[in-house]
XYZ file of C-alpha atoms in Angstrom:
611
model
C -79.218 47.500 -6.971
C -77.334 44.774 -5.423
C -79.262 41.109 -6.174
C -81.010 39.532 -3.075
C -79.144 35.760 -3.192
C -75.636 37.615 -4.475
C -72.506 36.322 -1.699
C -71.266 39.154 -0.067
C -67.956 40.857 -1.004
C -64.715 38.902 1.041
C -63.361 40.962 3.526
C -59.881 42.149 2.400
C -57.063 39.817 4.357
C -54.711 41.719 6.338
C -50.981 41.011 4.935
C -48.942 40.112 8.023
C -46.256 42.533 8.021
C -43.406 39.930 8.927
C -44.368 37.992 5.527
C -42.417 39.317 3.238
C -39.416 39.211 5.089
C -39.782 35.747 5.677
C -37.560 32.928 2.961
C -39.609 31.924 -0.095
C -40.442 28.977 0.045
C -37.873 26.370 -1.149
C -39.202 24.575 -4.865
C -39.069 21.637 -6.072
C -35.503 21.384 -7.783
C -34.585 19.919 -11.038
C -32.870 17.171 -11.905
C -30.019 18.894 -13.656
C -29.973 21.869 -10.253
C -29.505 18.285 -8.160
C -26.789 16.746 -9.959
C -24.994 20.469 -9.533
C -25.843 20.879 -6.100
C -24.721 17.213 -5.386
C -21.364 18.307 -8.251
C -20.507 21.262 -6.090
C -20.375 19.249 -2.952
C -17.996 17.032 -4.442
C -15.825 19.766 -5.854
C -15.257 21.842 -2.555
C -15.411 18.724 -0.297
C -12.734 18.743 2.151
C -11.187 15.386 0.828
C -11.552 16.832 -3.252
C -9.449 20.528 -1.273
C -6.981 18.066 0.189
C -6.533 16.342 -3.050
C -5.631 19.571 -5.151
C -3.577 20.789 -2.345
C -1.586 17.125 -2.345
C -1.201 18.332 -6.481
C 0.193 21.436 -6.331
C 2.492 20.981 -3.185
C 3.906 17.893 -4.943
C 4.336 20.018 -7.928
C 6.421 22.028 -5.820
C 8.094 19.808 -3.392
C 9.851 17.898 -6.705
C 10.353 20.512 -8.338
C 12.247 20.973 -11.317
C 10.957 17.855 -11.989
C 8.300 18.727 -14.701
C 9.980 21.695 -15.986
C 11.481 19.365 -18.783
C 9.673 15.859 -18.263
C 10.722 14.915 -21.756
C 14.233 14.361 -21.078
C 15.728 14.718 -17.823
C 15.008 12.363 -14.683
C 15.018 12.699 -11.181
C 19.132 11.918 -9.208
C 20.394 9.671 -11.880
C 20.397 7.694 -15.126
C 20.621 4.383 -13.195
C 17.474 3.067 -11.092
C 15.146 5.874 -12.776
C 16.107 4.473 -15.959
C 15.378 0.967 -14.707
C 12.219 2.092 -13.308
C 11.042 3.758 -16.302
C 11.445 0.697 -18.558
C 9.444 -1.364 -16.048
C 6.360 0.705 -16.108
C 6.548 0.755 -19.742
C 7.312 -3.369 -20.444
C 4.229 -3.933 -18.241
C 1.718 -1.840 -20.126
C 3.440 -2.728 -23.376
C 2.687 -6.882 -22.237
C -0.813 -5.611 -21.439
C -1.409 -4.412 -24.933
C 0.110 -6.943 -27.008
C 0.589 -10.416 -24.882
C -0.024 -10.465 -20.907
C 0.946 -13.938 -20.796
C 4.189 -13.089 -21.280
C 4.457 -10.331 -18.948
C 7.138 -12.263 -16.634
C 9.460 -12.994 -19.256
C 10.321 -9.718 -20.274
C 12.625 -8.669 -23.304
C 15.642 -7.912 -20.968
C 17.858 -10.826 -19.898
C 17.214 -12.777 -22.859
C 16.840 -16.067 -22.683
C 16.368 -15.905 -19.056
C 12.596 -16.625 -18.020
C 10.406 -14.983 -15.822
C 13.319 -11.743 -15.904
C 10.409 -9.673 -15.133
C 10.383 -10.587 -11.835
C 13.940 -10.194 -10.759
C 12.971 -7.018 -8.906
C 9.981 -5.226 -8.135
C 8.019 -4.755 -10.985
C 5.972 -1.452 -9.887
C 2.652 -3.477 -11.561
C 0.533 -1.506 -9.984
C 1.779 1.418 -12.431
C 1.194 -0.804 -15.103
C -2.191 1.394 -16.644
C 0.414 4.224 -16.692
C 2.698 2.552 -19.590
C -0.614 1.671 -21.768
C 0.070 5.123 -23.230
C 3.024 6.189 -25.666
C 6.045 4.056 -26.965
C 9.400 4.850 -27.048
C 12.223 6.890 -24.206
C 10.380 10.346 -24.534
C 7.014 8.704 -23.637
C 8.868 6.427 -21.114
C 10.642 9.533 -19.312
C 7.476 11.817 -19.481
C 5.568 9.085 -17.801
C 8.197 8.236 -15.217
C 8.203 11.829 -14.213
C 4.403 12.434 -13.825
C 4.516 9.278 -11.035
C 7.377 10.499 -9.329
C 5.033 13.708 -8.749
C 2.000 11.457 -8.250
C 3.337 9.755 -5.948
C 4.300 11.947 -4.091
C 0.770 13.981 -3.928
C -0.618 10.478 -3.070
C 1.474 10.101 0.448
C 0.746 13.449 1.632
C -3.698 12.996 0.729
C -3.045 9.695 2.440
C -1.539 10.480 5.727
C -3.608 13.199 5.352
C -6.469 11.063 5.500
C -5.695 8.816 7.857
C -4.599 11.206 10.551
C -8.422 13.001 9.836
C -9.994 9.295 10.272
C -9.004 8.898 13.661
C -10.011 12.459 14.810
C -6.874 14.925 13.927
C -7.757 18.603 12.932
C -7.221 19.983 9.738
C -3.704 21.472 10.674
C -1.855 18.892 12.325
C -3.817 16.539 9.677
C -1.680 18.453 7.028
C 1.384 18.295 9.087
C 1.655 14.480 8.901
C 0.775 14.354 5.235
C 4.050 16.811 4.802
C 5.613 14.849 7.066
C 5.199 11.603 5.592
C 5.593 12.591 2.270
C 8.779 14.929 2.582
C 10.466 13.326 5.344
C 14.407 13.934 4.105
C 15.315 10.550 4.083
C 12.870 10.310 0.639
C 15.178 11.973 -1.037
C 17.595 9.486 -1.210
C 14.953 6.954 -2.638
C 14.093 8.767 -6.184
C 15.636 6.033 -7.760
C 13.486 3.784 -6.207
C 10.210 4.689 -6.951
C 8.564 1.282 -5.116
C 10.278 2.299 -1.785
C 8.625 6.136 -2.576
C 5.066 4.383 -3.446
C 3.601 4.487 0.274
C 0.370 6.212 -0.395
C -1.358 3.309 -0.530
C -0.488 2.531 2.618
C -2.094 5.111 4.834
C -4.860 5.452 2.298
C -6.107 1.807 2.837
C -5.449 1.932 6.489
C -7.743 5.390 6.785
C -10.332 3.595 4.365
C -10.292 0.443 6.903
C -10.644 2.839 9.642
C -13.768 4.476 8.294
C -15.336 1.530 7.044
C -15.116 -0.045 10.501
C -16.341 3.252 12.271
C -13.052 3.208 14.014
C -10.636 6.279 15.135
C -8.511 6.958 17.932
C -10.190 9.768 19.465
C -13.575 8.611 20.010
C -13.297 4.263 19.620
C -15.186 2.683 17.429
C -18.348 4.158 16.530
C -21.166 1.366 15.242
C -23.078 3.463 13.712
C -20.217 4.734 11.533
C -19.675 1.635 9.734
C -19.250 1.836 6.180
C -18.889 -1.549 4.582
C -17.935 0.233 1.288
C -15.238 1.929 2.614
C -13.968 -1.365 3.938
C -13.972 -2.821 0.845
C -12.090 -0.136 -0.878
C -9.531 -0.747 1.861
C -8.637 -3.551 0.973
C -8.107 -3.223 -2.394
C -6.134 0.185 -1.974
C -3.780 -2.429 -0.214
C -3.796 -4.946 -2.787
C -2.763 -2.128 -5.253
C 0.027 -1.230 -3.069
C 1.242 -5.060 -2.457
C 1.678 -4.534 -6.396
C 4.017 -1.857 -6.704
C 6.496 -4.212 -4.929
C 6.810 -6.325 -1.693
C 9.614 -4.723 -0.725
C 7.501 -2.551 0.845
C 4.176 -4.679 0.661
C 5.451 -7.815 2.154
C 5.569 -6.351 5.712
C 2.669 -3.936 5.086
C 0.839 -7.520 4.365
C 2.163 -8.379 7.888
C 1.036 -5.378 9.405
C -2.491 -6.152 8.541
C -2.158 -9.494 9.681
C -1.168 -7.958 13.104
C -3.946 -5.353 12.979
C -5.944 -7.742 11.834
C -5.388 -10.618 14.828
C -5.592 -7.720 17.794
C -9.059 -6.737 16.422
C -9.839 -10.317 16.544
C -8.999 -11.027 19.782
C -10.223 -7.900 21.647
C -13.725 -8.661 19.476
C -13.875 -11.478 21.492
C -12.814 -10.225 24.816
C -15.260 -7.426 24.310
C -18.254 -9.835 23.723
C -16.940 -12.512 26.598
C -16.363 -9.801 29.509
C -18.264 -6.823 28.874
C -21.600 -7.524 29.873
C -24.082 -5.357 28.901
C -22.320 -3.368 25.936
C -23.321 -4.452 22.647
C -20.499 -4.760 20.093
C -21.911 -5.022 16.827
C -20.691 -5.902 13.854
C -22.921 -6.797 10.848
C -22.835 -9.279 8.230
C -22.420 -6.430 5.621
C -19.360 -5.398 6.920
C -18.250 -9.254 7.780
C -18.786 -9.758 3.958
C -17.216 -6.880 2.961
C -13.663 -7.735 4.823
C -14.647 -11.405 4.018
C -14.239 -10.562 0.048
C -11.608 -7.766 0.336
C -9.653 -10.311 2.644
C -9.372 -12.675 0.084
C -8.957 -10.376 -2.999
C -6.036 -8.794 -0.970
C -4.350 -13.170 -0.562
C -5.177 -13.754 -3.635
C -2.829 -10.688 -5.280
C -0.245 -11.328 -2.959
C -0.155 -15.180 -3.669
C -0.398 -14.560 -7.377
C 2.296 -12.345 -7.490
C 4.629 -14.589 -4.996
C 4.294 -17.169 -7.915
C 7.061 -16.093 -10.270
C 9.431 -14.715 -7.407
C 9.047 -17.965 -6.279
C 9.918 -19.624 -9.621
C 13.035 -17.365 -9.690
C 14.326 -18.274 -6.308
C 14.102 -21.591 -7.739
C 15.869 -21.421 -10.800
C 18.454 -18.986 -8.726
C 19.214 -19.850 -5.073
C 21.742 -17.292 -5.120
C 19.329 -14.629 -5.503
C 18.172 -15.109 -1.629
C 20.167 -12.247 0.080
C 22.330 -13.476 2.839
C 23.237 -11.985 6.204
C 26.320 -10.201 5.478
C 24.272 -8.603 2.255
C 21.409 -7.483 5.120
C 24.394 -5.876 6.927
C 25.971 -3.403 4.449
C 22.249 -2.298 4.169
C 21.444 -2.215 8.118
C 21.763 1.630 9.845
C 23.203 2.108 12.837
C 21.354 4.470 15.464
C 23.428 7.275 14.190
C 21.574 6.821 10.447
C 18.158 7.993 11.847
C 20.111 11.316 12.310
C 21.791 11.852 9.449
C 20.163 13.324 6.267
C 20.616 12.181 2.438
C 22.865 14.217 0.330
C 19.879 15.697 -1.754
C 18.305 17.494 1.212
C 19.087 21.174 0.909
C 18.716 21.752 4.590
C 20.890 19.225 6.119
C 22.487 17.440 3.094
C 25.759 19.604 3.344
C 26.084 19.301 6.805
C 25.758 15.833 7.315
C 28.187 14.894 4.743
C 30.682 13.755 7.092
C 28.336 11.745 9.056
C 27.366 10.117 5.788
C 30.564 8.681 5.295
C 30.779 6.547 8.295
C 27.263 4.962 7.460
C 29.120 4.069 4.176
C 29.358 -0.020 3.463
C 31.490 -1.578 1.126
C 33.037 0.084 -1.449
C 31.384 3.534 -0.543
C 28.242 1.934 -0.813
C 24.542 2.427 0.649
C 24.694 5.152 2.535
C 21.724 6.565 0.734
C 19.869 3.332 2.446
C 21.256 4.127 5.703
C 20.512 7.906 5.780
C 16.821 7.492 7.483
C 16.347 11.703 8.647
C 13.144 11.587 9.137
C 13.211 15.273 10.121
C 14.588 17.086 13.164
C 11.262 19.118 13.726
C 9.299 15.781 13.219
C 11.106 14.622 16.156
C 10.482 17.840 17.834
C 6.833 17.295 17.876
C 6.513 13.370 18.140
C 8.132 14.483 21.483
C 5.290 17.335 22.036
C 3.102 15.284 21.118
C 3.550 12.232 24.317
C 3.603 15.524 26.288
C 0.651 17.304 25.351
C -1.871 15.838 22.127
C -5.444 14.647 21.824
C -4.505 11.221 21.793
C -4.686 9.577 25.319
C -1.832 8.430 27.191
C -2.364 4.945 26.320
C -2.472 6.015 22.835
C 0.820 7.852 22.816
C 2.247 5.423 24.691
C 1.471 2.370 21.966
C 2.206 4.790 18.784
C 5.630 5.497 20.761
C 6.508 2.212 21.380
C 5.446 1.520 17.511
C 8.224 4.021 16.748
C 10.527 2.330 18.996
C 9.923 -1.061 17.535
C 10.093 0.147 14.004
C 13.345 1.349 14.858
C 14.970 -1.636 16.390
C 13.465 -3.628 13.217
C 15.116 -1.482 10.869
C 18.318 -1.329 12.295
C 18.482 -5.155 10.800
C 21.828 -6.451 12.117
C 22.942 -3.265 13.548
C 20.999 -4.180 17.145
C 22.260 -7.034 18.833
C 23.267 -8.544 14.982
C 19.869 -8.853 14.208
C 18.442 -11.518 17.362
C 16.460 -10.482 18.991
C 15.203 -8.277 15.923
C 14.989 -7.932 12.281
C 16.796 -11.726 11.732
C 13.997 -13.377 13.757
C 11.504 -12.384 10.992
C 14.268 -12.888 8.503
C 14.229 -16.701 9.700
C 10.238 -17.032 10.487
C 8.302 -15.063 8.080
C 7.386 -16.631 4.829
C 8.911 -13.931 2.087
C 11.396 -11.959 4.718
C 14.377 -12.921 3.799
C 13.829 -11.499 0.088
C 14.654 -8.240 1.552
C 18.012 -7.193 1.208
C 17.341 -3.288 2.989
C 16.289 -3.307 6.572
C 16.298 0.328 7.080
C 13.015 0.877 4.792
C 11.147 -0.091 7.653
C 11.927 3.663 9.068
C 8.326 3.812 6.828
C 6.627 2.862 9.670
C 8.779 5.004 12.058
C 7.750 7.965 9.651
C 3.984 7.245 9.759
C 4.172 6.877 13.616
C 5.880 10.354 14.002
C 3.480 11.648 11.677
C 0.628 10.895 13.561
C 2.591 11.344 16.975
C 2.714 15.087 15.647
C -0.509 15.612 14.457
C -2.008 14.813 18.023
C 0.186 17.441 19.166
C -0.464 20.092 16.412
C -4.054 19.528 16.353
C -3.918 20.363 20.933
C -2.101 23.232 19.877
C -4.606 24.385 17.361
C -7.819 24.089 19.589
C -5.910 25.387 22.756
C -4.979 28.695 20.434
C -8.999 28.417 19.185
C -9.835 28.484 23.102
C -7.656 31.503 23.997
C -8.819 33.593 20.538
C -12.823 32.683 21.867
C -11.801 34.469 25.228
C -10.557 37.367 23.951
C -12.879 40.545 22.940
C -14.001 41.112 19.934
C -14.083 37.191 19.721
C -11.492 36.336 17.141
C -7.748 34.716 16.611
C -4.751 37.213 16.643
C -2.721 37.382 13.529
C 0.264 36.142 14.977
C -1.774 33.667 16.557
C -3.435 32.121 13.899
C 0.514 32.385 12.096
C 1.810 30.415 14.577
C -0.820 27.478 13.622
C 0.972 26.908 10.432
C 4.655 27.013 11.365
C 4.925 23.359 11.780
C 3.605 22.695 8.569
C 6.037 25.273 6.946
C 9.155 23.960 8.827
C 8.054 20.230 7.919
C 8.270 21.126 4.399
C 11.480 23.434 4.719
C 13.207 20.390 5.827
C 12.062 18.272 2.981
C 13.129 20.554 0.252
C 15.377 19.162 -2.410
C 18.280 20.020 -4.121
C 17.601 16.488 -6.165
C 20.220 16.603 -9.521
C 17.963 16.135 -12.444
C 20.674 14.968 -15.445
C 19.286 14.354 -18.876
C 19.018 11.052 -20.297
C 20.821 9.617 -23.319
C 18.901 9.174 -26.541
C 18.996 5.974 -28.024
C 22.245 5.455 -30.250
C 20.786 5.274 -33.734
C 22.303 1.544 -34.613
C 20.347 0.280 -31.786
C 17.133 1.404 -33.172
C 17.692 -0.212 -36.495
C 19.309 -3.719 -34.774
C 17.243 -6.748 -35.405
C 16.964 -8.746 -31.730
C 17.624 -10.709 -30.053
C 20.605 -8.403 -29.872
C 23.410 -7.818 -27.242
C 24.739 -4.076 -26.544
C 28.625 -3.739 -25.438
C 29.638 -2.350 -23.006
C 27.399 -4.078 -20.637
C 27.347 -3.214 -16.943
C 25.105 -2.798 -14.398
C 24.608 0.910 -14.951
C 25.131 1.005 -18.864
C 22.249 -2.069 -19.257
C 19.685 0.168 -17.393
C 20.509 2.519 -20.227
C 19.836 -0.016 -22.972
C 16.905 -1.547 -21.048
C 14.753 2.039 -21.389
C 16.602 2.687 -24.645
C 14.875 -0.743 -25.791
C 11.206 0.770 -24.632
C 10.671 1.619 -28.990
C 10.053 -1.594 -29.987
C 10.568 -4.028 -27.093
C 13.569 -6.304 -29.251
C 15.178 -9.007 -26.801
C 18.378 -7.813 -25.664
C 20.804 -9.680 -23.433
C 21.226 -6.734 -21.405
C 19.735 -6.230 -18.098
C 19.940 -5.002 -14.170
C 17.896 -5.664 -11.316
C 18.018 -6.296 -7.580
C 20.611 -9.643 -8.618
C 22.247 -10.669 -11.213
C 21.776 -13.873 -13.307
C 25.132 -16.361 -13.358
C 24.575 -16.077 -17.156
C 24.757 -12.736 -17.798
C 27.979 -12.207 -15.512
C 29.181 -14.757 -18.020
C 28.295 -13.477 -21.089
C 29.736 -10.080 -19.970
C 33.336 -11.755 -18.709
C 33.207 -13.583 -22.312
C 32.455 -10.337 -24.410
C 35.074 -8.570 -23.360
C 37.418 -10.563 -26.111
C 34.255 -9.919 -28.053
C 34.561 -11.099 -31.460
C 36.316 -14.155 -31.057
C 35.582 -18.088 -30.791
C 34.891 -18.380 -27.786
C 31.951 -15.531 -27.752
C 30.797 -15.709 -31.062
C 29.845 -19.550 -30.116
C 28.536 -18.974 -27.268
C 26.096 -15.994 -28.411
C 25.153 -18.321 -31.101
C 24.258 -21.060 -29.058
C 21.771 -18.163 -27.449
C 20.284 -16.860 -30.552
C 21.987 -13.975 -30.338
C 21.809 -12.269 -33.667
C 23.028 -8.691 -33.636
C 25.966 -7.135 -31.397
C 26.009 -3.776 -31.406
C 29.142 -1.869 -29.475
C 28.650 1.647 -28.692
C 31.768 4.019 -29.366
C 30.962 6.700 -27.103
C 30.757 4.233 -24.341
C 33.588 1.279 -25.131
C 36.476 3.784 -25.369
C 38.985 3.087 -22.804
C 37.318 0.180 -21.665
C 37.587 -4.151 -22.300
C 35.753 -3.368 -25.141
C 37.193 -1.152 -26.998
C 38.997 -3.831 -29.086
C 35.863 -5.062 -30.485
C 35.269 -0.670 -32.587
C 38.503 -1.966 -34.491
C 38.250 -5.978 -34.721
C 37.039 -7.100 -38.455
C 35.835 -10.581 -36.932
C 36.960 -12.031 -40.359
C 36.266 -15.840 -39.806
C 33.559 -16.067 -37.538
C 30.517 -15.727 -39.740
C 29.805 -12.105 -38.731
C 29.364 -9.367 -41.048
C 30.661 -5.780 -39.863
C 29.167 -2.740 -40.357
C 30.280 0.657 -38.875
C 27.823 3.931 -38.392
C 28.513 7.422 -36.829
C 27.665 6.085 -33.081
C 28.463 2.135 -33.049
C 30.186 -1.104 -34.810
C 27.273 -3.524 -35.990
C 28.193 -7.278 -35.856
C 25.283 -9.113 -37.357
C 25.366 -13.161 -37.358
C 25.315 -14.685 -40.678
């Protein structure tokens, strides 16, 4: 019996039948499932799949050049060597004394030696790790790859920032970063270092909400990004300003045109509001001066050198061995495995003095490069004003690099040289073919990327909807005859260990021969313990080292002996392998009885120690 005030049953609710087909609804996620969600992102971003793909292809590209890092280095035992040492003085000064990171053990007594060439600073975290040649070759080698990973991502990058597609995106990395005449440069791994370069110009781009294919976009501003612009180009100024010093100049330029049109835009176009923000003012405002503030600290001892060294300033007829004819921008280096054979002959008529600099005047920047720049002013995504200006960039770029080789130089590369604060430090004109690289590169990738969405719009027509094979094939070949071009047949010869009496000499200590090449030996040899040697190389040569080097060759007499006294010289140690049938040989069999020096004689080298 059912109770008189009881509520009555519910009614059973009908499940709609759609329900359970319907998503669950989403929960609240954790903490840990939003920092793996947010992890993921990163990891299979676009930018973090470009970076692993700049790794591997650079792994690649270089290749045998980690296959034994330990011991062999890239063309030569010359520059590399050089190079090597540099990165490791600078993180060696960081460790132990930084104030004396500009007078560096080489060159002894000469101050500020550090500075006689580019110094590759930026590097300088690299050489905080490991002592010694093995550690200073392994190191070198993992750069050179670096590097190279580093100016593919960036003109990667940039060509994305101002609105290429994927494809022709990846074309001017590999163009930029493979371009043939590269491989003439392993030696000089500042003139290689160009990453930074497009990297800072993309991050600029995106931090002012700028690209070419849709203008500047306010509401794309970044101030961040801007920022990190700026000091992605104060890094690069530090690697060297043979290469930063007109980069520094390009931003000026980029710099004053964005000025200028600011203001036109504001004065005569009514109606259109330009903004700007303080954020991003303050951001350029402080990466603006950061950027100076490297450049004018490092000018300081350069500065200081050209002081204590007038001769170091490189004169016009210097600028001319080193300044390619039209013909050069034709003609590939000798370690391209495409062209290198072919162009041999050519090579020899861009030869200077002595057989000299041809590898500086070998500026290839690729035949299929050239192939679609030229596409590209005929059919890209950039407009014809666009193509127009990044053509008559590659034009200029030429004409500048040429140095004295158009008109001799006025109108041209010898007006900067006598204008420009800094210009006429630079001895190689034909580096600028950087720039000439970076405009084909882009030049290319407007054409690629038209390619790529025409061959999307003719796959869309077609029915079942979808790309033909050969098709979607025919996307990539650019990008695969890019590379072809750029692969290497780059000699990789092993270096020298150090000669056992060196190891145990007490410095400051002098090592005969000495020579340009043979010091750039002794200066990486010297990477164990950092002595002070007399021995050194770099973009000039001190008076006093050509003199102690004319004077050792009677080496032990009067004459030397005095005179390496008066240094503080206190060990000499000539190397047998090396002094036979040379000046120096005299000095494996002189006993130097009289002159205060006591002899001793090991396996690999005479000792001379001063009593």
């Amino acid at each position: 019996m059912t109770p008189r005030h009881a509520a009555p049953e519910p009614e059973p609710v009908e499940e709609d039948a759609f329900t359970r087909f319907s998503p669950a609804p989403e929960e609240n996620p954790s903490r840990l499932r939003r920092i793996a969600r947010g992890t993921r992102r990163v990891v299979i971003h676009e930018w973090a799949l470009a970076a692993y793909a700049s790794l591997v292809l650079a792994a690649i590209m270089t290749w045998p050049t980690l296959k034994y890092p330990n011991y062999t280095i890239p063309q030569d035992t010359g520059d590399p060597t050089l190079q090597a040492w540099q990165m490791a003085w600078s993180g060696h000064s960081i460790k132990t004394n930084i104030a004396q990171l500009w007078n560096s053990n080489s060159f002894y007594p000469e101050p500020y030696s550090f500075a006689f060439s580019d110094t590759l600073l930026g590097y300088a975290p690299a050489g905080l790790f490991g002592t010694g040649l093995e550690a200073a070759l392994i190191r070198y080698n993992i750069m050179y790859v670096l590097l190279h990973a580093l100016a593919f991502f960036g003109a990667y990058v940039l060509a994305r920032q101002l609105g290429s597609g994927k494809t022709g995106a990846a074309v001017a990395g590999a163009a930029f970063a493979y371009a043939p005449w590269r491989l003439a440069q392993a030696g000089h791994m500042h003139v290689m270092s160009v990453g930074g370069i497009a990297l800072a110009l993309a991050m600029l781009a995106r931090g002012h909400g700028y690209s070419l294919r849709h203008g500047y976009r306010p509401e794309k501003r970044r101030p961040g990004w801007a920022l990190a612009g700026w000091l992605v180009a104060a890094w690069q100024v530090s690697l060297g300003f043979g290469i930063g010093l007109p980069f520094a100049y390009v931003l000026a330029v980029i710099v004053l045109v964005c000025v200028v049109l600011w203001f036109v835009f504001r004065r005569w176009k009514w109606g259109v509001s330009r903004p700007f923000g303080w954020k991003l003012f303050s951001a350029d405002l402080v990466g603006g001066v950061v950027f100076a503030a490297v450049g004018l600290l490092l000018a300081l001892p350069y500065l200081k050198v050209v002081e204590l060294h007038p001769y170091a300033q490189r004169s016009e007829v210097e600028l001319s061995w080193y300044s390619p004819p039209i013909l050069g921008f034709f003609t590939s280096p000798a370690q391209d495995l495409l062209w290198g054979q072919a162009h041999s002959s050519a090579r020899t008529v861009l030869d200077g003095p002595d057989g000299c600099c041809s590898g500086e005047t070998s500026l290839l920047p690729g035949f299929v490069l050239y192939g679609l720049a030229i596409a590209g002013l005929i059919l890209s995504i950039w407009t014809l004003r666009q193509r127009l200006l990044l053509f008559a960039g590659v034009v200029l770029s030429i004409v500048l690099a040429m140095g004295t080789r158009f008109f001799g130089g006025r109108p041209g590369y010898l007006w900067l040289y006598d204008v420009l604060p800094g210009w006429d430090a630079i001895r190689t004109p034909g580096r600028l073919v950087i720039w000439t690289t970076l405009l084909l590169s882009l030049l290319a990738a407007g054409a690629v990327t038209a390619f790529v969405e025409q061959a999307k719009t003719i796959a869309q027509e077609r029915v079942p909807s979808r790309p033909h094979p050969m098709l979607r094939l025919a996307t990539f070949l650019p990008l695969a005859l890019v590379l072809f071009e750029g692969l290497n047949v780059t000699e990789h010869p092993v270096v020298p260990q150090q000669p056992a009496a060196m190891a145990a000499a007490q410095g400051p200590l002098l090592v005969l021969p000495s020579d340009p090449l043979m010091d750039m030996k002794v200066m990486v040899w010297s990477t164990d313990r950092f002595e002070s040697i007399v021995n050194g190389n770099s973009g000039f040569t001190p008076q006093s080292l050509s003199e102690i080097r004319e004077l050792t060759k009677n080496f032990p007499d009067q004459a030397s002996v005095d005179r390496l006294r008066q240094l503080g010289v206190k060990t000499v140690v000539v190397l047998k392998e090396y002094a036979k049938g040379g000046p120096y040989e005299p000095a494996l069999t002189n006993p130097g009885d009289g002159l205060g020096l006591k002899r001793t004689e090991t396996e690999d080298a005479v000792t001379f120690t001063f009593e």
